[in-house]
Coordinates of C-alpha atoms and ligand atoms in Angstrom, one line a residue:
X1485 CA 118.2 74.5 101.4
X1486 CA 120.1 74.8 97.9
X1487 CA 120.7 78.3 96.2
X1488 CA 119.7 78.2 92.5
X1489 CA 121.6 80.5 90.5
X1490 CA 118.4 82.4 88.5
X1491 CA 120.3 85.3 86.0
X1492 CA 120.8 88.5 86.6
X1493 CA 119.5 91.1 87.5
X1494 CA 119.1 93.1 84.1
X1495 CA 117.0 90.1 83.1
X1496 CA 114.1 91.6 84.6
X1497 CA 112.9 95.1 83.7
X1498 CA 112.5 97.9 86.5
X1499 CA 109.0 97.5 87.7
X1500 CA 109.1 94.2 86.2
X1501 CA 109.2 90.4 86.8
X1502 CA 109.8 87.3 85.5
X1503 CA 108.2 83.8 85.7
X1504 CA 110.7 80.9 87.0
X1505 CA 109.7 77.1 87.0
X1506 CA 111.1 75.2 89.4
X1507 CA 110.3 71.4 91.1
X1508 CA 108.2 73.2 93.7
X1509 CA 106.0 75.2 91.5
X1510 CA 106.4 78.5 89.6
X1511 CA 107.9 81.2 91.4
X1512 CA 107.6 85.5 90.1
X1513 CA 110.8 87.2 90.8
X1514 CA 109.9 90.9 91.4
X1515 CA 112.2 93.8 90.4
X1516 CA 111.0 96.8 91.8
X1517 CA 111.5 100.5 90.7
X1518 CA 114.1 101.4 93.9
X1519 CA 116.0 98.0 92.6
X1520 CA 115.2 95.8 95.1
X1521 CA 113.9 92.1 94.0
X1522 CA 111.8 90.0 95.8
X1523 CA 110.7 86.4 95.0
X1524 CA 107.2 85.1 96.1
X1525 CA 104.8 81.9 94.7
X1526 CA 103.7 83.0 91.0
X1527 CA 100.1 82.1 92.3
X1528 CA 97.9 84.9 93.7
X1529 CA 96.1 83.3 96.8
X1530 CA 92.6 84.7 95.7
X1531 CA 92.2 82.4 92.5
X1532 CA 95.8 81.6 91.6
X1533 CA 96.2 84.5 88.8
X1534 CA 100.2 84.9 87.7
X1535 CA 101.2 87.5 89.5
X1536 CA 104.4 87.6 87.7
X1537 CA 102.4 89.4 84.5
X1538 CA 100.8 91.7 87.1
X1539 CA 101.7 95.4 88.2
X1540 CA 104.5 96.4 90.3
X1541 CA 104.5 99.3 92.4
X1542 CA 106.1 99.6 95.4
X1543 CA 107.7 96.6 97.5
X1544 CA 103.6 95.4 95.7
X1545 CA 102.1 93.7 93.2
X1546 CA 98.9 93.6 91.9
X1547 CA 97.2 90.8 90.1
X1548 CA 96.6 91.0 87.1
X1549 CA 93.1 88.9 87.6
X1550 CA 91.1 91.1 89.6
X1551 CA 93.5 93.6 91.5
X1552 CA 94.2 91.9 94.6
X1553 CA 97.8 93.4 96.0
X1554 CA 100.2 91.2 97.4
X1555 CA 103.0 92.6 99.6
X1556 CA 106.0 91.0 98.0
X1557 CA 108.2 91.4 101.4
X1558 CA 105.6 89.1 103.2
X1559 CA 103.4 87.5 100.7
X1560 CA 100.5 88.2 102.3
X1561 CA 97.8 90.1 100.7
X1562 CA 96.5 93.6 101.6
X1563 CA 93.7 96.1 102.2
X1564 CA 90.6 94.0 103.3
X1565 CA 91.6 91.3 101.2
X1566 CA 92.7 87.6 103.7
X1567 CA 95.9 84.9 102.5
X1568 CA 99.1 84.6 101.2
X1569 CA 101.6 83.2 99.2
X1570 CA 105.1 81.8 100.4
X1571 CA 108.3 83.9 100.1
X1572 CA 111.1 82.3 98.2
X1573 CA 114.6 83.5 99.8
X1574 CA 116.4 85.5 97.5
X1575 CA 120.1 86.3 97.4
X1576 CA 121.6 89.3 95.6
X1577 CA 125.4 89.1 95.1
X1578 CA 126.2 91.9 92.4
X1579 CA 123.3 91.6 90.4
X1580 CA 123.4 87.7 90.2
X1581 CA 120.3 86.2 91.4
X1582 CA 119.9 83.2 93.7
X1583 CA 116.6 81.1 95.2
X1584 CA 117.1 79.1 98.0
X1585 CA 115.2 76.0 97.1
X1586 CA 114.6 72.2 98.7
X1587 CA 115.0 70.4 95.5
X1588 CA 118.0 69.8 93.1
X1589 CA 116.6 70.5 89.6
X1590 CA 114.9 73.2 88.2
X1591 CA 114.8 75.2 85.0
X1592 CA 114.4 78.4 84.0
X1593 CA 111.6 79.8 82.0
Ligands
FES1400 S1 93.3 85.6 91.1 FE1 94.4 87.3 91.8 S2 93.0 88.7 92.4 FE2 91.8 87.1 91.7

């Protein structure tokens, strides 16, 4: 496992997210109003919407699609709605952003 450096912090609005492309697919990192930020697969498990341009609220999002609301601690989808995405490990040292990742390269969108 390899720790990407991502930004900072300030690069993603409160309540806000931003869209990362990396080797292993595109990946939504999640800033949430309390200042927490999560990292999950930027592909909503009902019919891959980008959950990145959806709504946060809460340690949630919801797609932007048709409104299914992913838990962005454990990927996994809520209410009466079934499946999940994968959780990216996230590391926040000072407001610098890391994703642990498998691969070597990767860009930022
Ligand atoms: S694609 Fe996300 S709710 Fe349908």
């Amino acid at each position: 496992m390899n720790w990407f450096h991502i930004g900072s912090i300030d690069d993603i609005p409160l309540r806000g997210a931003r869209c990362v492309k990396t080797p292993q697919g595109k990946i939504g990192v999640f800033r949430t109003a309390e200042n927490e930020v999560f990292a999950i697969e930027d592909h909503c498990p009902h019919k891959g919407g980008p959950l990145s341009q959806g709504i946060v609220h809460g340690n949630s999002v919801t797609c932007p699609l048709h409104n299914w609301v992913i838990s962005l601690e454990t990927g996994k989808a809520l209410g009466a709605d079934e499946g999940s995405v994968r959780t990216i490990p996230l590391r926040n040292e000072d407001g610098k952003l890391f994703i642990a990742l498998e691969a070597v390269m990767m860009a930022a969108e």
